[in-house]
Amino acid sequence: MSLKSFDKFCEKMILGEPANQKEIMDERQKIVRTRILVEALVIFSGLSFINCWVMDMAYQWTETYAAPMMMFFMICMIYFNIRCFAKGCLIGINGGGQAKFTAFYAIFMGALSLIRDVFRDESERALFSDGKLTDDLCILITWILFIVFGAVSLILIKLTKRSEKGE
């Protein structure tokens, strides 16, 4: 084994994937993406705080505290992708292969889990109980948001690539 092939072997072991498949961002994209990430996390934290405050002080609108937080997380992920698209940092310099994989994976996982939950035994599933949303309904909405996230991501990636071709 030559030294160069050993280096490639070590790189593959450390990164877990070939280096050319890893998404490369320029410095501006990294900075803008980090700012948008912080913004999305602040929104998620605010929504979670408001949810907990409302459920403790006013009206418990879901069975548990965690189920609506999953919905809020997916809403913030969709927001993050839209903001990254608007700022031009959705995909890296070397193309959107990794972003496309993430989008297809989200659609695949959302669709499979949605099908599993929809075709579950009817006696086990309830959407509302005692004037509250059940965890089943919140998780169902979360899986739908997974599919929406993947579809929005694919559309935004396609629009980004189309605008890059024009330049």
mmCIF file of C-alpha atoms in Angstrom:
data_model
loop_
_atom_site.group_PDB
_atom_site.id
_atom_site.type_symbol
_atom_site.label_atom_id
_atom_site.label_comp_id
_atom_site.label_asym_id
_atom_site.label_seq_id
_atom_site.Cartn_x
_atom_site.Cartn_y
_atom_site.Cartn_z
ATOM 1 C CA MET A 1 0.000 0.000 0.000
ATOM 2 C CA SER A 2 1.485 3.326 -1.010
ATOM 3 C CA LEU A 3 1.583 6.303 1.309
ATOM 4 C CA LYS A 4 -0.959 8.198 -0.817
ATOM 5 C CA SER A 5 -3.487 5.348 -0.773
ATOM 6 C CA PHE A 6 -2.935 4.956 2.977
ATOM 7 C CA ASP A 7 -3.741 8.666 3.406
ATOM 8 C CA LYS A 8 -6.952 8.198 1.407
ATOM 9 C CA PHE A 9 -7.824 5.168 3.528
ATOM 10 C CA CYS A 10 -7.284 7.153 6.745
ATOM 11 C CA GLU A 11 -9.297 10.083 5.398
ATOM 12 C CA LYS A 12 -12.155 7.783 4.529
ATOM 13 C CA MET A 13 -12.064 6.193 7.995
ATOM 14 C CA ILE A 14 -12.020 9.549 9.789
ATOM 15 C CA LEU A 15 -14.643 11.335 7.710
ATOM 16 C CA GLY A 16 -16.816 8.288 7.208
ATOM 17 C CA GLU A 17 -17.301 9.203 3.564
ATOM 18 C CA PRO A 18 -15.117 10.169 0.629
ATOM 19 C CA ALA A 19 -13.917 13.753 0.866
ATOM 20 C CA ASN A 20 -15.441 14.735 -2.465
ATOM 21 C CA GLN A 21 -18.965 13.971 -1.174
ATOM 22 C CA LYS A 22 -18.621 16.312 1.776
ATOM 23 C CA GLU A 23 -20.299 19.656 1.256
ATOM 24 C CA ILE A 24 -17.867 22.555 1.042
ATOM 25 C CA MET A 25 -19.001 26.039 2.074
ATOM 26 C CA ASP A 26 -17.123 29.281 1.612
ATOM 27 C CA GLU A 27 -16.521 31.537 4.620
ATOM 28 C CA ARG A 28 -19.446 33.854 3.871
ATOM 29 C CA GLN A 29 -21.817 30.904 3.624
ATOM 30 C CA LYS A 30 -20.552 29.457 6.921
ATOM 31 C CA ILE A 31 -21.035 32.747 8.764
ATOM 32 C CA VAL A 32 -24.489 33.443 7.318
ATOM 33 C CA ARG A 33 -25.591 29.847 7.870
ATOM 34 C CA THR A 34 -24.446 29.979 11.508
ATOM 35 C CA ARG A 35 -26.373 33.210 12.087
ATOM 36 C CA ILE A 36 -29.505 31.744 10.550
ATOM 37 C CA LEU A 37 -29.062 28.614 12.666
ATOM 38 C CA VAL A 38 -28.867 30.713 15.832
ATOM 39 C CA GLU A 39 -31.943 32.629 14.691
ATOM 40 C CA ALA A 40 -33.876 29.379 14.130
ATOM 41 C CA LEU A 41 -32.778 28.034 17.521
ATOM 42 C CA VAL A 42 -33.924 31.248 19.229
ATOM 43 C CA ILE A 43 -37.309 30.903 17.511
ATOM 44 C CA PHE A 44 -37.535 27.255 18.579
ATOM 45 C CA SER A 45 -36.601 28.155 22.155
ATOM 46 C CA GLY A 46 -39.169 30.960 22.188
ATOM 47 C CA LEU A 47 -41.914 28.712 20.858
ATOM 48 C CA SER A 48 -41.021 26.030 23.384
ATOM 49 C CA PHE A 49 -41.047 28.547 26.236
ATOM 50 C CA ILE A 50 -44.407 29.978 25.160
ATOM 51 C CA ASN A 51 -45.806 26.458 24.803
ATOM 52 C CA CYS A 52 -44.686 25.485 28.304
ATOM 53 C CA TRP A 53 -45.940 28.750 29.780
ATOM 54 C CA VAL A 54 -49.370 28.434 28.123
ATOM 55 C CA MET A 55 -49.698 24.797 29.141
ATOM 56 C CA ASP A 56 -48.768 25.576 32.759
ATOM 57 C CA MET A 57 -50.641 28.850 33.229
ATOM 58 C CA ALA A 58 -53.552 28.928 30.806
ATOM 59 C CA TYR A 59 -54.681 25.853 28.901
ATOM 60 C CA GLN A 60 -53.073 22.486 28.358
ATOM 61 C CA TRP A 61 -53.832 22.080 24.662
ATOM 62 C CA THR A 62 -51.898 18.823 24.151
ATOM 63 C CA GLU A 63 -51.454 15.701 26.228
ATOM 64 C CA THR A 64 -47.720 16.175 26.731
ATOM 65 C CA TYR A 65 -45.227 18.999 26.510
ATOM 66 C CA ALA A 66 -42.848 17.229 24.116
ATOM 67 C CA ALA A 67 -45.238 16.449 21.247
ATOM 68 C CA PRO A 68 -45.781 20.084 20.151
ATOM 69 C CA MET A 69 -42.044 20.712 20.463
ATOM 70 C CA MET A 70 -41.447 18.168 17.694
ATOM 71 C CA MET A 71 -43.828 20.146 15.486
ATOM 72 C CA PHE A 72 -42.065 23.393 16.391
ATOM 73 C CA PHE A 73 -38.713 21.813 15.549
ATOM 74 C CA MET A 74 -39.845 20.852 12.065
ATOM 75 C CA ILE A 75 -41.349 24.300 11.488
ATOM 76 C CA CYS A 76 -38.008 25.828 12.459
ATOM 77 C CA MET A 77 -36.177 23.458 10.102
ATOM 78 C CA ILE A 78 -38.377 24.573 7.212
ATOM 79 C CA TYR A 79 -37.776 28.194 8.228
ATOM 80 C CA PHE A 80 -34.008 27.544 8.334
ATOM 81 C CA ASN A 81 -33.990 26.163 4.790
ATOM 82 C CA ILE A 82 -36.059 29.032 3.418
ATOM 83 C CA ARG A 83 -33.815 31.629 5.075
ATOM 84 C CA CYS A 84 -30.663 29.878 3.833
ATOM 85 C CA PHE A 85 -32.100 29.913 0.314
ATOM 86 C CA ALA A 86 -32.916 33.610 0.591
ATOM 87 C CA LYS A 87 -29.361 34.398 1.738
ATOM 88 C CA GLY A 88 -27.677 32.144 -0.832
ATOM 89 C CA CYS A 89 -26.167 29.602 1.544
ATOM 90 C CA LEU A 90 -28.491 26.632 1.104
ATOM 91 C CA ILE A 91 -25.980 24.512 -0.796
ATOM 92 C CA GLY A 92 -22.210 24.586 -0.859
ATOM 93 C CA ILE A 93 -19.735 25.310 -3.595
ATOM 94 C CA ASN A 94 -19.486 21.708 -4.788
ATOM 95 C CA GLY A 95 -23.203 21.273 -5.454
ATOM 96 C CA GLY A 96 -26.203 20.071 -3.504
ATOM 97 C CA GLY A 97 -25.637 16.330 -3.346
ATOM 98 C CA GLN A 98 -25.683 16.198 0.428
ATOM 99 C CA ALA A 99 -28.691 18.536 0.650
ATOM 100 C CA LYS A 100 -30.609 16.437 -1.892
ATOM 101 C CA PHE A 101 -29.852 13.277 0.081
ATOM 102 C CA THR A 102 -31.174 14.950 3.249
ATOM 103 C CA ALA A 103 -34.339 16.068 1.448
ATOM 104 C CA PHE A 104 -35.029 12.631 -0.056
ATOM 105 C CA TYR A 105 -34.298 10.990 3.294
ATOM 106 C CA ALA A 106 -36.763 13.312 5.064
ATOM 107 C CA ILE A 107 -39.465 12.529 2.491
ATOM 108 C CA PHE A 108 -38.757 8.790 2.739
ATOM 109 C CA MET A 109 -38.808 8.729 6.556
ATOM 110 C CA GLY A 110 -41.872 10.963 6.746
ATOM 111 C CA ALA A 111 -43.815 8.892 4.213
ATOM 112 C CA LEU A 112 -42.955 5.537 5.801
ATOM 113 C CA SER A 113 -43.765 6.725 9.302
ATOM 114 C CA LEU A 114 -46.940 8.431 8.126
ATOM 115 C CA ILE A 115 -48.105 5.242 6.415
ATOM 116 C CA ARG A 116 -47.274 3.224 9.525
ATOM 117 C CA ASP A 117 -49.235 5.606 11.760
ATOM 118 C CA VAL A 118 -52.218 5.980 9.425
ATOM 119 C CA PHE A 119 -52.727 2.227 8.966
ATOM 120 C CA ARG A 120 -52.389 1.416 12.644
ATOM 121 C CA ASP A 121 -55.280 -0.216 14.489
ATOM 122 C CA GLU A 122 -58.177 2.253 14.750
ATOM 123 C CA SER A 123 -58.836 1.443 18.403
ATOM 124 C CA GLU A 124 -55.330 2.563 19.389
ATOM 125 C CA ARG A 125 -55.536 5.933 17.640
ATOM 126 C CA ALA A 126 -57.378 9.054 18.766
ATOM 127 C CA LEU A 127 -56.843 12.579 17.491
ATOM 128 C CA PHE A 128 -58.546 14.481 20.305
ATOM 129 C CA SER A 129 -59.065 13.539 23.933
ATOM 130 C CA ASP A 130 -60.656 15.647 26.681
ATOM 131 C CA GLY A 131 -60.411 18.794 24.544
ATOM 132 C CA LYS A 132 -56.692 18.296 23.881
ATOM 133 C CA LEU A 133 -54.656 17.231 20.889
ATOM 134 C CA THR A 134 -53.335 13.742 21.432
ATOM 135 C CA ASP A 135 -49.727 12.766 20.951
ATOM 136 C CA ASP A 136 -50.832 10.672 17.971
ATOM 137 C CA LEU A 137 -52.122 13.757 16.161
ATOM 138 C CA CYS A 138 -49.009 15.801 17.006
ATOM 139 C CA ILE A 139 -46.749 13.038 15.724
ATOM 140 C CA LEU A 140 -48.890 12.697 12.592
ATOM 141 C CA ILE A 141 -48.503 16.429 11.957
ATOM 142 C CA THR A 142 -44.754 16.112 12.566
ATOM 143 C CA TRP A 143 -44.465 13.370 9.918
ATOM 144 C CA ILE A 144 -46.405 15.540 7.464
ATOM 145 C CA LEU A 145 -44.000 18.389 8.249
ATOM 146 C CA PHE A 146 -41.093 16.001 7.526
ATOM 147 C CA ILE A 147 -42.481 15.460 4.030
ATOM 148 C CA VAL A 148 -43.078 19.202 3.593
ATOM 149 C CA PHE A 149 -39.500 19.870 4.719
ATOM 150 C CA GLY A 150 -38.138 17.454 2.121
ATOM 151 C CA ALA A 151 -40.326 18.810 -0.676
ATOM 152 C CA VAL A 152 -39.495 22.441 0.131
ATOM 153 C CA SER A 153 -35.810 21.545 0.294
ATOM 154 C CA LEU A 154 -35.888 19.878 -3.120
ATOM 155 C CA ILE A 155 -37.691 22.842 -4.659
ATOM 156 C CA LEU A 156 -35.248 25.329 -3.128
ATOM 157 C CA ILE A 157 -32.237 23.273 -4.239
ATOM 158 C CA LYS A 158 -33.595 23.156 -7.777
ATOM 159 C CA LEU A 159 -34.192 26.925 -7.763
ATOM 160 C CA THR A 160 -30.686 27.533 -6.415
ATOM 161 C CA LYS A 161 -29.094 25.372 -9.086
ATOM 162 C CA ARG A 162 -31.148 27.070 -11.784
ATOM 163 C CA SER A 163 -30.057 30.524 -10.624
ATOM 164 C CA GLU A 164 -26.403 29.377 -10.486
ATOM 165 C CA LYS A 165 -26.607 28.133 -14.088
ATOM 166 C CA GLY A 166 -27.779 31.585 -15.169
ATOM 167 C CA GLU A 167 -24.744 33.204 -13.606
#
